[in-house]
Coordinates of C-alpha atoms in Angstrom, one line a residue:
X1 CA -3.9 -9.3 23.8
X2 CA -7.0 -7.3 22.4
X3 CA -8.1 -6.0 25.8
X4 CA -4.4 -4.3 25.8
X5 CA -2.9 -6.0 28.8
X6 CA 1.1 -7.3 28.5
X7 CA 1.1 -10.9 27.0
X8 CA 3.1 -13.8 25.7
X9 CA 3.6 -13.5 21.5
X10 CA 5.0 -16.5 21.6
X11 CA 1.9 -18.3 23.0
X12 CA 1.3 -21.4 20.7
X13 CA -2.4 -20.1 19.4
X14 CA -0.9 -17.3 18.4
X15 CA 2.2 -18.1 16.7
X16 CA -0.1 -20.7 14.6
X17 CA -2.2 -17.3 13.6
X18 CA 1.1 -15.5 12.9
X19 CA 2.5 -18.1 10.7
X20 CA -1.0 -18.4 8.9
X21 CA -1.5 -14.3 8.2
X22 CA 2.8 -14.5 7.1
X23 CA 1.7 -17.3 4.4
X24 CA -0.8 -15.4 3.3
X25 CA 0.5 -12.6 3.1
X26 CA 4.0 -14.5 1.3
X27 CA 1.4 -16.0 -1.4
X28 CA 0.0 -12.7 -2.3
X29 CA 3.2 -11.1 -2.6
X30 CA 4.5 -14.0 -4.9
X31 CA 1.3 -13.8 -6.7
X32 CA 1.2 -11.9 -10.7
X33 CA -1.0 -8.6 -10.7
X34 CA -2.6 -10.0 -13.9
X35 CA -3.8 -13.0 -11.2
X36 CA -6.6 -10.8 -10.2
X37 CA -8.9 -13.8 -8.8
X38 CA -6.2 -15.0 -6.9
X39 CA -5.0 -12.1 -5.1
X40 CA -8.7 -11.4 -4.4
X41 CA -9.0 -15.1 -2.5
X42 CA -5.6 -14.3 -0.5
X43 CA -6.9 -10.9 0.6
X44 CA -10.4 -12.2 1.3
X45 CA -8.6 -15.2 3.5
X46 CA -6.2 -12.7 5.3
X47 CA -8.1 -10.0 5.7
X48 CA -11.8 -11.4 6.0
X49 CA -13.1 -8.1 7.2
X50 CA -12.4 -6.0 4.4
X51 CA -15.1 -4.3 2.7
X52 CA -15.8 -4.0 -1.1
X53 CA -13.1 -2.7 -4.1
X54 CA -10.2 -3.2 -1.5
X55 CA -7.1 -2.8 -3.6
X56 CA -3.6 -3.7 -2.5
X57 CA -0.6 -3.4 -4.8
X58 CA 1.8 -5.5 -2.4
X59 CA 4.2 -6.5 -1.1
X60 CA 1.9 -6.6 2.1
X61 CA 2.6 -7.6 5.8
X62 CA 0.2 -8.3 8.5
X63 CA 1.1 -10.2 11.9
X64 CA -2.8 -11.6 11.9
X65 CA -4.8 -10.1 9.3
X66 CA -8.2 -10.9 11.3
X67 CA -7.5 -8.4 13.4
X68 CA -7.8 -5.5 11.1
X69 CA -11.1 -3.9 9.5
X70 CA -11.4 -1.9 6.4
X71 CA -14.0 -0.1 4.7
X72 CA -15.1 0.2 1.3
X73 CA -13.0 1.7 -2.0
X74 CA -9.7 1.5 0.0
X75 CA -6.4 1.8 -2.1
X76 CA -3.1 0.3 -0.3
X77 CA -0.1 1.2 -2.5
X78 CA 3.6 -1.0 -2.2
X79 CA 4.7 -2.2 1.1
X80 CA 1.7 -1.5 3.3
X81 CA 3.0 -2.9 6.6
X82 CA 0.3 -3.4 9.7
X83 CA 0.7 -5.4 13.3
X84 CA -2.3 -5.8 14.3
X85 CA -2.1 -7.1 17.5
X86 CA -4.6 -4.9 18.7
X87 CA -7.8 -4.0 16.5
X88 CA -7.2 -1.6 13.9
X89 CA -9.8 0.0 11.9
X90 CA -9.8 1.5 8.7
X91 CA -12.9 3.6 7.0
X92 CA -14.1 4.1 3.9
X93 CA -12.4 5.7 0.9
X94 CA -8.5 5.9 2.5
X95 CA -5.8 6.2 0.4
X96 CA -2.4 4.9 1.3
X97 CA 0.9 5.6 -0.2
X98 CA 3.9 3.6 -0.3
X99 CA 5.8 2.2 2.8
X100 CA 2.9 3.5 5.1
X101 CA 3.4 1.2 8.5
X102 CA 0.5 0.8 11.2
X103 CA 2.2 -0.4 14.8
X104 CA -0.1 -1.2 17.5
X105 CA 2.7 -3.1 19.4
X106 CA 3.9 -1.4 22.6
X107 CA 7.0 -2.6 24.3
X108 CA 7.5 -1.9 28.2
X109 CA 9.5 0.9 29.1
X110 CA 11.6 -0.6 31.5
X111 CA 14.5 -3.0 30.3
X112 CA 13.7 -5.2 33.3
X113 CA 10.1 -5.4 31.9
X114 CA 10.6 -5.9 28.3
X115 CA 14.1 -7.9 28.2
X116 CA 13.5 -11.7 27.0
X117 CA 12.9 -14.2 29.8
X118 CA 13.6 -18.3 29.9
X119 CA 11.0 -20.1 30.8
X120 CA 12.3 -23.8 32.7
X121 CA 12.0 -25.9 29.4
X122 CA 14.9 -23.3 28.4
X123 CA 12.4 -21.5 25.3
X124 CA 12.1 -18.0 25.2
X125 CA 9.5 -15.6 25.6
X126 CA 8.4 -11.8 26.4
X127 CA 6.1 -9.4 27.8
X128 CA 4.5 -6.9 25.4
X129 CA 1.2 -5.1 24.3
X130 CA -0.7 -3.3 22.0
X131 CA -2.9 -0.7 21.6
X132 CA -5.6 -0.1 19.1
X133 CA -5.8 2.7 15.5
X134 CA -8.6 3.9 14.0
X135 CA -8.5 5.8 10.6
X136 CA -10.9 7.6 9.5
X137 CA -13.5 7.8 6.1
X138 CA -12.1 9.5 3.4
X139 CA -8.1 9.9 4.5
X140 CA -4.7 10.0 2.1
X141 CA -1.2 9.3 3.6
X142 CA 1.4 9.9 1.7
X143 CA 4.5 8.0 2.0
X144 CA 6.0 6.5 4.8
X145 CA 3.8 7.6 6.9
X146 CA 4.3 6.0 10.1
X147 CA 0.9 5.5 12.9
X148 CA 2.0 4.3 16.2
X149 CA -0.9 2.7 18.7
X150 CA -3.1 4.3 20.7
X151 CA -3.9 7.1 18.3
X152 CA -6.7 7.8 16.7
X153 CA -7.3 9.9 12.7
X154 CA -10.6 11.4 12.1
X155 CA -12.7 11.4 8.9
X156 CA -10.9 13.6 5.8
X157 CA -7.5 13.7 7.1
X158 CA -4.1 14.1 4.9
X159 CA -1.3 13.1 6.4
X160 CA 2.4 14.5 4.7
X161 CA 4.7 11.7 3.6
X162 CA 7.6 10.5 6.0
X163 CA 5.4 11.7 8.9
X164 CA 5.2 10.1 12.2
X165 CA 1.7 10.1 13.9
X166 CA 1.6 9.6 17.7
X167 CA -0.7 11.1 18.7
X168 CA -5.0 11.9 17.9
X169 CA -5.2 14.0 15.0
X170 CA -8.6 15.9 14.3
X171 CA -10.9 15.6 11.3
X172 CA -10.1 17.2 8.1
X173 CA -6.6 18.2 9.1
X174 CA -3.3 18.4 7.3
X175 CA -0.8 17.1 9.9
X176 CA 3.3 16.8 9.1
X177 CA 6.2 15.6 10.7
X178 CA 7.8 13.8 13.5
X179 CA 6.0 13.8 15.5
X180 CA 3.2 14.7 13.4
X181 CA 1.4 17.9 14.0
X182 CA -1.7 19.8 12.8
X183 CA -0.9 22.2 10.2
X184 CA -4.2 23.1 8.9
X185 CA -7.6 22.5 8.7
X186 CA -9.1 21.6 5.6
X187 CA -12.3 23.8 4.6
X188 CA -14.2 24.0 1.1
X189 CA -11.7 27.1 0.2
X190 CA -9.2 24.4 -0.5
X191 CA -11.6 23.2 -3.4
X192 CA -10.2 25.9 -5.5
X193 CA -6.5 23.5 -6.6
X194 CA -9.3 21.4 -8.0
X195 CA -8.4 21.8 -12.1
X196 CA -12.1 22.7 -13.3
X197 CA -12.2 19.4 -15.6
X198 CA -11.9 17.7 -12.8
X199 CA -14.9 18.9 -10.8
X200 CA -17.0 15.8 -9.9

């Protein structure tokens, strides 16, 4: 499943993981924001590579959790949805508005590929696959914001709400839309909408 080849989601292994990571992520959801040592167990349980000052509003929805790395200072606002069944990486410093959705999972393109077969016990199963994203240091999405797999966001990106990435987007860019495209390039001009109290 991680090396991106077509596989069985219903194998047994991981289904168990599956059920685990939807737990988890059901007991932080139920959870009280004023529980703040609880929530911080959950996340540190789901999401055991997470870096430091990770803050998640919830609801939250991950198909493993394990599979997903995240870097230091990162803000998730409400329903921050990822299936990570293949790696996804997040870097330092990334801000994520609400409904923002990270989908590795590929499906066949054929029907005859991806429809749902029996196996001889009579159970069900199917073929699919993922491919890996990786987010940058220092990137804001706005709101539903939508990355599909396979694409990569460099370092200081902002990506307009409702947009739909699908493919690579360069460092310090604004890209909008679906699909999402460049619309400029973010240089230290921009510094200017800065309010002059707020100057770090």
């Amino acid at each position: 499943m991680l090396a991106g080849k077509l596989y069985d989601a219903s194998d047994p292994e991981l289904d168990e993981m599956r059920r685990k990571a939807g737990d988890l992520c059901t007991r932080f959801n139920a959870t009280s924001r004023h529980d703040d040592a609880t929530r911080k167990a959950i996340l540190d349980e789901l999401l055991p590579g997470h870096g430091a000052n990770l803050d998640v509003m919830g609801p939250v929805f991950f198909d493993y959790g394990c599979h997903t790395r995240i870097g230091d200072r990162v803000f998730a606002n409400f329903n921050f949805t990822v299936l990570d069944c293949a790696p996804v990486t997040i870097g330092d410093d990334v801000l994520f508005g609400p409904n923002v959705s990270l989908l590795p999972p590929m499906h066949p393109l054929r029907w005859q590929d991806r429809n749902v077969r029996t196996r001889e016990d009579g159970t069900a199963y199917d073929y699919e696959y993922g491919e890996p994203i990786t987010i940058g240091s220092n990137c804001w999405f706005g709101g539903n914001v939508t990355v599909l797999g396979g694409v990569t966001i460099g370092d200081g990106c902002v990506i307009g709400a409702g947009a739909v990435v699908t493919k690579d987007i360069p460092a310090n860019s604004v890209a909008v839309g679906n699909p999402a495209r460049v619309i400029k390039t973010i240089t230290d001009a921009d510094a200017s909408v800065y309010q002059d109290y707020a100057r770090a």
